[in-house]
Amino acid sequence: VFTAAHELGHIWDAYSKVKSRFSEIDEYAIEASKEDGEEEPPEEFVSNKFAAQLLMPHEQFTDAVNDALKELDYNGRSISKVNLLRLIASLMDTFLVDYKAVTRRLKEIGRMSLEVFAVMKKYEGEPEFRATFDSILKEGGHKRLNQRTEDNKNISNLTDYIRKAEKSGCELFSTITTL
């Protein structure tokens, strides 16, 4: 889902819309992507931001974080590694996005420090980490994440549907064009 939203950002040329209002976007994007440990072109950075805002709007994401933390009996000071993984799994399930999208969004809204983000990124591919995270996904009953979809499912004529929505004045499309 995140990839589709990211590509939609390219289709709608979100980068040009942002650049027309924020001329320093290139420098900002380069610095911010380096902070994430990735050096991505500004167009990719903007499309990632676009997808994050579309799929995990700030207010709804923050509310979901707070709700999940209440369920985990978060004390407001520190969170165990296992509970942090439980939080991430819960948010992945809620917003139907991947691990990377959730951890980036947590960092963006100030709920995960840059240091913790770097550690999480470093260990996400390790076998022990994967095993722990997979067991958390199973224990948490994250049904939406565990359901497999058939391969090769797609929407035929997606471009036509997007153009029809744009022409009909779909509220989402008009909101996005005001980036």
Tab-separated table of C-alpha atoms in Angstrom:
chain	number	residue	atom	x	y	z
A	1	VAL	CA	0.000	0.000	0.000
A	2	PHE	CA	2.824	2.403	0.851
A	3	THR	CA	4.498	1.764	-2.485
A	4	ALA	CA	1.258	2.528	-4.324
A	5	ALA	CA	0.828	5.786	-2.378
A	6	HIS	CA	4.475	6.668	-3.042
A	7	GLU	CA	3.993	6.126	-6.776
A	8	LEU	CA	0.821	8.208	-6.644
A	9	GLY	CA	3.013	11.025	-5.317
A	10	HIS	CA	5.093	10.711	-8.471
A	11	ILE	CA	2.005	10.575	-10.707
A	12	TRP	CA	0.653	13.779	-9.148
A	13	ASP	CA	4.115	15.324	-9.243
A	14	ALA	CA	4.090	16.156	-5.547
A	15	TYR	CA	7.742	17.187	-5.763
A	16	SER	CA	7.029	20.057	-8.193
A	17	LYS	CA	4.098	21.228	-6.086
A	18	VAL	CA	6.238	21.288	-2.944
A	19	LYS	CA	9.186	22.863	-4.780
A	20	SER	CA	6.965	25.715	-6.015
A	21	ARG	CA	6.162	26.624	-2.403
A	22	PHE	CA	9.354	25.595	-0.637
A	23	SER	CA	12.349	26.322	-2.840
A	24	GLU	CA	14.796	24.862	-0.287
A	25	ILE	CA	13.215	21.395	-0.523
A	26	ASP	CA	16.246	19.914	-2.292
A	27	GLU	CA	18.676	20.856	0.488
A	28	TYR	CA	16.179	19.876	3.192
A	29	ALA	CA	15.442	16.512	1.544
A	30	ILE	CA	19.122	15.662	1.165
A	31	GLU	CA	19.874	16.454	4.814
A	32	ALA	CA	16.757	14.671	6.116
A	33	SER	CA	17.395	11.542	4.061
A	34	LYS	CA	21.009	11.428	5.277
A	35	GLU	CA	19.622	11.641	8.814
A	36	ASP	CA	17.577	8.521	8.023
A	37	GLY	CA	20.757	6.792	6.868
A	38	GLU	CA	19.686	6.879	3.248
A	39	GLU	CA	20.642	9.229	0.495
A	40	GLU	CA	17.581	9.511	-1.660
A	41	PRO	CA	16.872	12.083	-4.352
A	42	PRO	CA	14.514	14.904	-3.323
A	43	GLU	CA	11.766	13.524	-5.592
A	44	GLU	CA	11.846	10.220	-3.696
A	45	PHE	CA	11.936	11.986	-0.344
A	46	VAL	CA	8.855	14.050	-1.208
A	47	SER	CA	6.988	11.009	-2.535
A	48	ASN	CA	7.766	9.153	0.700
A	49	LYS	CA	6.456	12.091	2.731
A	50	PHE	CA	3.395	12.271	0.506
A	51	ALA	CA	2.669	8.563	1.052
A	52	ALA	CA	3.187	8.871	4.808
A	53	GLN	CA	0.797	11.829	5.052
A	54	LEU	CA	-1.779	10.107	2.869
A	55	LEU	CA	-1.727	6.752	4.676
A	56	MET	CA	-0.779	7.836	8.193
A	57	PRO	CA	-2.144	11.347	8.735
A	58	HIS	CA	-0.464	13.056	11.678
A	59	GLU	CA	-3.503	13.306	13.961
A	60	GLN	CA	-4.798	9.789	13.320
A	61	PHE	CA	-1.324	8.304	13.585
A	62	THR	CA	-0.627	10.136	16.847
A	63	ASP	CA	-3.970	8.980	18.275
A	64	ALA	CA	-3.214	5.384	17.249
A	65	VAL	CA	0.233	5.608	18.872
A	66	ASN	CA	-1.275	6.925	22.110
A	67	ASP	CA	-3.998	4.249	22.120
A	68	ALA	CA	-1.480	1.465	21.504
A	69	LEU	CA	0.836	2.803	24.223
A	70	LYS	CA	-2.060	2.774	26.720
A	71	GLU	CA	-2.650	-0.890	25.911
A	72	LEU	CA	1.042	-1.553	26.542
A	73	ASP	CA	0.924	0.223	29.947
A	74	TYR	CA	3.546	2.712	28.786
A	75	ASN	CA	4.842	4.747	31.737
A	76	GLY	CA	5.821	7.814	29.728
A	77	ARG	CA	9.555	7.434	30.235
A	78	SER	CA	10.883	4.343	28.538
A	79	ILE	CA	9.600	1.388	26.595
A	80	SER	CA	11.037	-2.091	26.395
A	81	LYS	CA	12.314	-3.381	23.062
A	82	VAL	CA	9.549	-5.981	22.950
A	83	ASN	CA	6.846	-3.396	23.635
A	84	LEU	CA	8.327	-1.092	21.014
A	85	LEU	CA	8.052	-3.944	18.514
A	86	ARG	CA	4.475	-4.560	19.689
A	87	LEU	CA	3.703	-0.886	19.109
A	88	ILE	CA	5.200	-1.025	15.614
A	89	ALA	CA	3.261	-4.209	14.790
A	90	SER	CA	0.026	-2.635	15.999
A	91	LEU	CA	0.574	0.453	13.853
A	92	MET	CA	1.510	-1.658	10.833
A	93	ASP	CA	-1.769	-3.522	11.261
A	94	THR	CA	-3.819	-0.375	11.785
A	95	PHE	CA	-2.446	1.547	8.808
A	96	LEU	CA	-1.552	-1.421	6.549
A	97	VAL	CA	1.983	-0.203	6.010
A	98	ASP	CA	5.356	-1.853	6.475
A	99	TYR	CA	7.868	-1.711	9.300
A	100	LYS	CA	10.023	0.921	7.603
A	101	ALA	CA	7.058	3.262	7.029
A	102	VAL	CA	5.969	3.024	10.676
A	103	THR	CA	9.427	3.576	12.150
A	104	ARG	CA	10.046	6.554	9.853
A	105	ARG	CA	6.673	8.036	10.792
A	106	LEU	CA	7.333	7.549	14.509
A	107	LYS	CA	10.594	9.445	14.058
A	108	GLU	CA	8.922	12.171	11.977
A	109	ILE	CA	6.292	12.911	14.619
A	110	GLY	CA	8.881	12.920	17.418
A	111	ARG	CA	7.840	9.668	19.106
A	112	MET	CA	11.081	7.847	18.251
A	113	SER	CA	14.485	9.415	18.699
A	114	LEU	CA	16.996	9.434	15.891
A	115	GLU	CA	19.226	7.158	17.982
A	116	VAL	CA	16.489	4.548	18.505
A	117	PHE	CA	15.515	4.836	14.831
A	118	ALA	CA	19.124	4.101	13.809
A	119	VAL	CA	19.295	1.074	16.122
A	120	MET	CA	15.963	-0.282	14.853
A	121	LYS	CA	17.099	0.163	11.267
A	122	LYS	CA	20.431	-1.517	11.963
A	123	TYR	CA	18.898	-4.650	13.471
A	124	GLU	CA	15.752	-5.061	11.358
A	125	GLY	CA	17.407	-7.572	9.017
A	126	GLU	CA	19.063	-9.666	11.729
A	127	PRO	CA	17.673	-13.222	12.115
A	128	GLU	CA	17.113	-12.885	15.879
A	129	PHE	CA	15.279	-9.593	15.388
A	130	ARG	CA	13.105	-11.097	12.620
A	131	ALA	CA	12.277	-14.116	14.785
A	132	THR	CA	11.262	-11.882	17.704
A	133	PHE	CA	9.201	-9.620	15.486
A	134	ASP	CA	7.513	-12.559	13.737
A	135	SER	CA	6.525	-14.029	17.109
A	136	ILE	CA	5.097	-10.645	18.158
A	137	LEU	CA	3.040	-10.521	14.968
A	138	LYS	CA	1.660	-13.989	15.707
A	139	GLU	CA	1.030	-13.342	19.407
A	140	GLY	CA	-0.710	-10.030	18.732
A	141	GLY	CA	-3.308	-11.494	16.416
A	142	HIS	CA	-2.541	-8.979	13.712
A	143	LYS	CA	-4.903	-10.634	11.291
A	144	ARG	CA	-4.722	-7.945	8.637
A	145	LEU	CA	-0.951	-8.314	8.427
A	146	ASN	CA	-1.006	-12.093	8.373
A	147	GLN	CA	-3.542	-12.495	5.579
A	148	ARG	CA	-2.001	-13.376	2.272
A	149	THR	CA	-3.349	-11.904	-0.917
A	150	GLU	CA	-3.378	-13.606	-4.251
A	151	ASP	CA	-0.421	-12.816	-6.465
A	152	ASN	CA	-0.904	-10.530	-9.439
A	153	LYS	CA	-3.955	-8.730	-8.075
A	154	ASN	CA	-4.232	-5.357	-9.707
A	155	ILE	CA	-6.719	-2.736	-10.724
A	156	SER	CA	-7.098	-2.695	-14.448
A	157	ASN	CA	-7.405	0.788	-15.926
A	158	LEU	CA	-6.117	2.439	-12.718
A	159	THR	CA	-4.897	5.455	-14.682
A	160	ASP	CA	-8.403	5.959	-16.104
A	161	TYR	CA	-9.922	5.801	-12.606
A	162	ILE	CA	-7.437	8.374	-11.314
A	163	ARG	CA	-8.169	10.771	-14.182
A	164	LYS	CA	-11.942	10.372	-13.673
A	165	ALA	CA	-11.525	11.116	-9.963
A	166	GLU	CA	-9.439	14.213	-10.733
A	167	LYS	CA	-12.018	15.479	-13.238
A	168	SER	CA	-14.922	14.830	-10.881
A	169	GLY	CA	-13.316	17.054	-8.242
A	170	CYS	CA	-12.731	14.256	-5.760
A	171	GLU	CA	-12.024	16.005	-2.435
A	172	LEU	CA	-8.849	14.002	-1.804
A	173	PHE	CA	-7.449	14.994	-5.173
A	174	SER	CA	-8.159	18.696	-4.634
A	175	THR	CA	-6.579	18.534	-1.160
A	176	ILE	CA	-3.464	16.917	-2.527
A	177	THR	CA	-3.033	19.427	-5.307
A	178	THR	CA	-2.809	22.190	-2.697
A	179	LEU	CA	0.415	20.804	-1.235
